[in-house]
C-alpha positions in Angstrom: 0.0 0.0 0.0 1.4 3.4 -1.0 1.6 5.8 2.0 -0.1 9.2 1.9 1.9 12.2 0.9 2.1 14.6 3.9 2.2 18.3 2.8 2.6 21.3 5.2 1.6 24.9 4.4 2.7 27.5 6.9 0.8 30.7 7.6 -0.4 30.8 4.0 -3.1 32.8 2.3 -6.8 32.0 2.8 -7.1 31.3 -1.0 -4.8 28.3 -0.6 -7.8 26.2 0.7 -8.2 25.6 -3.0 -4.6 24.6 -3.4 -5.3 22.0 -0.7 -8.5 20.9 -2.4 -6.6 20.3 -5.6 -3.9 18.2 -3.9 -6.6 15.9 -2.6 -8.2 15.6 -6.0 -5.0 14.8 -7.8 -5.2 12.8 -11.1 -3.1 10.0 -9.6 -5.7 9.4 -6.9 -2.8 9.4 -4.4 -3.8 9.9 -0.8 -2.7 13.3 0.5 -2.8 14.5 4.1 -2.4 18.2 4.7 -0.9 19.9 7.8 -1.5 23.7 8.2 -0.2 26.2 10.7 -1.2 29.8 11.2 -1.2 32.6 13.7 -4.9 33.2 13.2 -7.2 30.5 14.7 -9.9 31.6 12.3 -7.9 31.1 9.2 -9.9 28.8 6.8 -6.7 26.9 5.9 -6.7 25.4 9.5 -10.2 24.2 9.0 -9.4 22.7 5.6 -6.4 20.8 6.9 -6.3 17.3 8.2 -4.1 18.4 11.1 -3.4 21.9 12.3 -1.4 23.9 14.9 -1.3 27.5 16.0 2.1 29.0 15.3 4.0 30.6 18.2 4.3 34.4 17.9 7.5 36.4 18.1 10.0 33.9 16.9 13.1 35.1 15.2 13.8 33.7 11.7 16.3 31.3 13.3 13.9 30.3 16.0 11.2 29.7 13.3 13.5 27.3 11.5 13.9 25.3 14.7 10.1 25.3 15.1 9.7 24.2 11.4 12.2 21.3 11.7 10.3 20.1 14.8 7.0 20.3 12.9 8.4 18.3 10.0 9.8 15.6 12.4 6.7 15.4 14.5 4.2 15.4 11.6 6.2 13.2 9.2 6.1 16.0 6.5 7.1 14.9 3.0 6.8 18.3 1.3 6.9 21.7 3.1 5.5 24.8 1.2 7.0 27.7 3.2 5.6 31.2 3.0 6.4 32.8 6.4 10.2 33.2 6.8 10.8 31.6 3.5 14.3 33.0 3.2 15.4 31.5 6.5 13.8 28.2 5.8 15.4 27.6 2.4 18.8 28.5 3.8 18.5 25.3 5.9 17.4 23.1 3.0 20.0 20.4 3.8 18.6 20.0 7.4 15.1 19.6 6.1 16.2 17.0 3.6 18.0 15.2 6.4 14.7 15.1 8.2 13.0 13.6 5.1 11.3 16.8 4.1 11.5 18.3 0.6 11.1 22.1 0.3 8.7 23.4 -2.4 10.6 26.7 -2.7 13.5 28.2 -4.6 17.1 28.2 -3.4 18.2 31.0 -1.1 20.0 32.9 -3.8 16.8 33.3 -5.8 14.7 34.2 -2.8 17.3 36.9 -1.9 17.1 38.6 -5.3 13.3 39.1 -5.1 12.9 40.0 -1.5 13.9 43.6 -2.4 12.1 45.1 -5.4 14.9 47.5 -6.2 17.5 44.6 -6.4 14.9 42.6 -8.4 14.3 45.4 -10.9 18.0 46.0 -11.4 18.7 42.2 -11.8 15.9 41.5 -14.3 16.7 44.6 -16.3 20.3 43.4 -16.6 19.0 40.2 -18.3 16.9 42.1 -20.8 13.4 42.1 -19.2 11.8 45.5 -19.4 11.0 47.3 -16.1 9.2 50.6 -15.4 11.0 53.7 -14.3 11.4 53.8 -10.5 12.8 55.8 -7.7 13.8 54.5 -4.3 12.7 57.2 -1.7 13.3 57.5 2.0 12.4 61.1 2.8 9.7 63.6 2.0 11.9 65.6 -0.3 12.9 62.5 -2.3 9.2 61.6 -2.7 8.3 65.1 -3.9 11.1 65.1 -6.5 10.1 61.7 -7.8 6.4 62.6 -8.1 7.2 65.9 -9.8 9.4 64.1 -12.4 6.7 61.5 -13.1 4.0 64.1 -13.4 6.1 66.2 -15.8 6.2 63.1 -18.0 2.4 62.8 -17.9 2.2 59.9 -15.4 0.3 59.5 -12.2 2.7 58.5 -9.4 2.2 55.7 -7.0 4.3 54.1 -4.3 4.7 50.8 -2.5 7.2 49.3 0.0 10.5 48.2 -1.5 10.0 44.9 0.3 6.5 43.5 0.7 3.9 41.2 -0.9 0.2 41.1 -1.7 -0.2 44.8 -2.6 0.2 45.8 1.0 1.1 49.5 1.3 0.3 50.4 -2.4 -1.0 53.9 -2.8 -1.6 56.2 -5.8 -0.6 59.9 -5.4 -3.2 62.6 -6.1 -3.0 66.4 -6.0 -6.6 66.7 -4.9 -7.1 68.1 -1.4 -8.6 65.8 1.3 -12.3 66.5 1.3 -15.7 64.8 2.0 -15.3 63.2 -1.4 -12.7 60.9 0.2 -15.2 60.0 3.0 -18.4 59.5 1.0 -17.6 56.1 -0.5 -15.5 53.1 -0.1 -11.8 53.6 1.0 -9.6 54.5 -1.9 -6.0 53.6 -2.7 -5.5 57.3 -3.7 -4.0 59.6 -1.1 -3.2 63.4 -1.4 0.5 64.2 -1.8 0.3 66.9 0.9 -0.9 64.3 3.5 1.9 61.9 2.6 4.5 64.6 2.9 3.1 65.7 6.3 3.2 62.1 7.5 6.8 61.6 6.3 8.0 64.8 8.0 6.3 63.8 11.3 7.8 60.3 11.2 10.7 59.5 13.5 12.5 57.3 10.9 12.9 57.1 7.1 10.7 54.9 5.0 11.8 52.6 2.2 9.4 53.1 -0.7 9.5 52.5 -4.5 7.9 55.4 -6.5 6.9 54.6 -10.0 4.3 55.4 -12.6 0.8 53.9 -12.3 0.9 51.0 -14.7 -2.1 50.2 -16.9 -4.1 47.0 -17.4 -4.2 44.3 -18.5 -2.3 42.8 -15.6 -0.9 39.4 -16.4 0.3 37.0 -13.8 2.4 34.1 -15.2 2.4 31.0 -13.0 5.6 29.0 -13.6 6.7 25.6 -12.5 10.5 25.2 -12.8 12.7 22.2 -12.1 16.0 22.1 -10.2 17.6 22.0 -13.6 16.3 25.6 -14.2 14.1 24.3 -17.0 10.5 25.6 -16.9 7.9 22.8 -17.0 4.8 25.0 -17.1 4.1 28.7 -17.8 0.5 30.0 -18.1 -0.6 33.6 -17.9 -3.7 34.7 -16.0 -5.1 38.0 -17.3 -6.9 40.6 -15.3 -8.7 43.6 -16.8 -11.1 45.1 -14.3 -13.5 42.4 -13.2 -12.8 40.2 -16.2 -10.3 37.4 -15.8 -8.9 35.0 -18.4 -5.9 33.1 -19.6 -3.1 33.6 -22.2 -0.2 31.6 -23.7 1.0 34.7 -25.7 4.8 34.8 -25.7 4.9 38.6 -25.0 4.1 37.6 -21.4 5.4 34.0 -21.2 8.9 34.6 -22.7 10.1 37.2 -20.1 8.6 35.1 -17.3 10.4 32.0 -18.4 13.6 34.0 -18.7 13.3 35.2 -15.2 12.5 31.8 -13.8 15.3 30.1 -15.7 18.1 32.7 -15.2 17.5 33.2 -11.5 16.6 29.6 -10.7 13.0 30.1 -9.4 12.6 26.4 -8.7 9.2 24.9 -8.1 6.3 27.4 -8.1 6.7 31.1 -8.8 4.5 33.9 -10.1 5.7 36.8 -12.4 3.4 39.8 -12.8 3.4 42.3 -15.7 1.4 45.4 -16.5 1.5 47.9 -19.4 3.8 50.9 -19.5 2.7 52.7 -22.7 2.4 50.0 -25.4 4.7 47.4 -23.9 4.5 45.0 -20.9 6.9 45.6 -18.1 7.7 43.7 -14.9 5.6 44.6 -11.9 6.5 42.0 -9.3 7.9 38.5 -8.8 6.7 36.1 -6.1 8.9 33.2 -5.1 5.9 31.2 -3.9 2.6 29.9 -5.2 0.2 32.7 -6.2 -3.1 32.9 -4.3 -4.9 32.5 -7.7 -2.9 29.5 -8.8 -6.0 27.2 -8.4 -7.7 29.1 -11.2 -5.6 27.2 -13.7 -8.0 24.3 -13.0 -10.2 26.0 -15.6 -7.6 25.1 -18.1 -7.6 21.4 -17.2 -4.4 21.2 -15.2 -3.7 20.5 -11.5 -0.6 22.6 -10.9 -0.3 22.0 -7.1 -0.1 18.3 -7.6 2.5 18.7 -10.4 4.5 20.8 -8.1 4.4 18.3 -5.3 5.4 15.5 -7.7 8.4 17.6 -8.8 9.4 18.3 -5.2 9.4 14.6 -4.5 11.7 13.9 -7.5 8.9 12.6 -9.8 9.3 14.9 -12.8 6.0 15.6 -14.5 7.7 16.7 -17.7 6.6 19.7 -19.7 3.0 20.6 -19.1 0.7 22.3 -21.6 -2.9 23.2 -20.8 -5.2 21.0 -23.0 -7.4 24.1 -23.5 -7.7 27.6 -22.2 -10.8 28.2 -20.0 -13.4 30.8 -20.8 -13.2 34.3 -19.2 -14.5 34.4 -15.6 -14.7 36.6 -12.6 -13.9 36.0 -8.9 -16.6 36.0 -6.2 -16.5 35.5 -2.4 -18.0 32.4 -0.9 -18.4 30.7 2.5 -15.8 28.4 4.0 -16.0 26.5 7.3 -14.0 27.4 10.3 -12.9 25.4 13.3 -15.5 25.3 16.1 -12.8 24.5 18.8 -9.6 26.0 19.9 -6.4 24.9 18.1 -4.3 22.8 17.9 -6.8 20.3 16.3 -6.4 16.8 15.2 -9.0 15.2 12.9 -10.6 12.3 14.7 -10.2 9.8 11.9 -6.5 10.6 11.2 -4.0 9.0 13.6 -1.0 11.1 14.7 2.2 10.4 12.7 4.9 9.2 15.1 8.2 11.0 15.1 11.0 9.0 13.5 13.2 7.0 15.8 16.4 8.8 16.7 19.5 7.6 14.8 22.2 5.8 16.9 24.9 8.1 15.6 26.1 11.1 17.7 23.6 14.0 17.5 24.3 16.4 14.7 23.7 20.2 14.9 20.3 19.8 13.1 19.2 16.9 15.3 20.2 19.0 18.4 18.1 21.9 17.1 15.1 19.6 16.5 15.4 18.1 20.0 15.6 21.6 21.4 12.6 22.7 19.4 10.6 19.7 20.6 11.1 20.8 24.1 10.1 24.4 23.3 7.1 23.5 21.2 5.6 20.4 22.8 2.6 18.8 21.1 -0.5 20.3 22.6 -3.8 18.4 23.0 -7.3 19.4 22.1 -10.6 17.6 22.0 -10.9 15.5 18.8 -13.9 16.4 16.6 -14.8 15.3 13.2 -14.6 17.6 10.1 -17.4 20.1 9.8 -20.2 19.0 7.5 -20.4 21.8 5.0 -20.3 22.1 1.3 -17.4 24.2 0.1 -17.7 26.3 -3.1 -16.3 25.1 -6.3 -12.5 25.7 -6.1 -12.4 27.4 -9.5 -15.3 29.7 -8.6 -13.4 32.2 -6.5 -11.7 33.1 -3.3 -13.1 32.7 0.2 -14.4 35.7 2.1 
């Protein structure tokens, strides 16, 4: 009997409940058991998992690696998909491999390039991928100078953190004064320049922002699956233009995404985002992790999460081409069950995976770290309850609320 594949997702996005659904509905009909951890007990990924733990707060990156090694040993994890502290985790890949866990993440060199958007823009421009004009600003005067230069060229200026993900901190600059117009509708990403300048001058420390022109739609996110040999196995673009979503295999989007994935070694799952600057696509962002919308490729007849797990386990799926491109669609919110009890939670019908027996050889540094972590993060107990009887929305229909 083939043993189940144990996959762990740490503090991931709510949309990855669909990633988990697709792993369970894999075309090989292989049993998959999913472990999830999060800092929010009401994250839907905890309810969707077979086993779940609340993550300890306040750990340093090094402390988190100890915690992660302990989770892998205790839960018998085959494949770990790290999001939180990804850079620290991948720097210890050998220790995870020694514990029997494959990391579904790029090597540390690739993660380091794309942690900082300025370094990323300089690096991809050097290999021939177009990027928008940008200014790195830390003070009010630098911000005003960048905005004035962009406006003189006919662009609306916007800014975002030099390091960050998920659109957090993105704002568009306006010259309009703050008025009741800003308070009469939904919150807007636009903010008056005067208010930003006042906030910067009142701050006790500099910021680290990237100022650039507002890029136009369509936005195209290219999901890539790349092997450890730096060869791309899959590249499909998801288009976004207002509410309308769709798919593309046009090389104007796929070719630069493939080049980035291959040149920088973005092994396993990555997401490369483009928008329009004038009449040409330019790079907007690169994510060294699975995109929240990756599950939408199911509309093209492919199960990308399962192909990625196969690749992580050394079972190369080969080059993947969608058998068709799904019709245009939109994304809606839908209900998803939550845990009715306090975490940690263990599903009643899933026995705990025993930790592997200790090796007789003298303890290595990684084994000592794992033993120390086990003492720091002992397995907590909670009442066992069965899964909630609820019908989840179609995983291709949209993201959870």
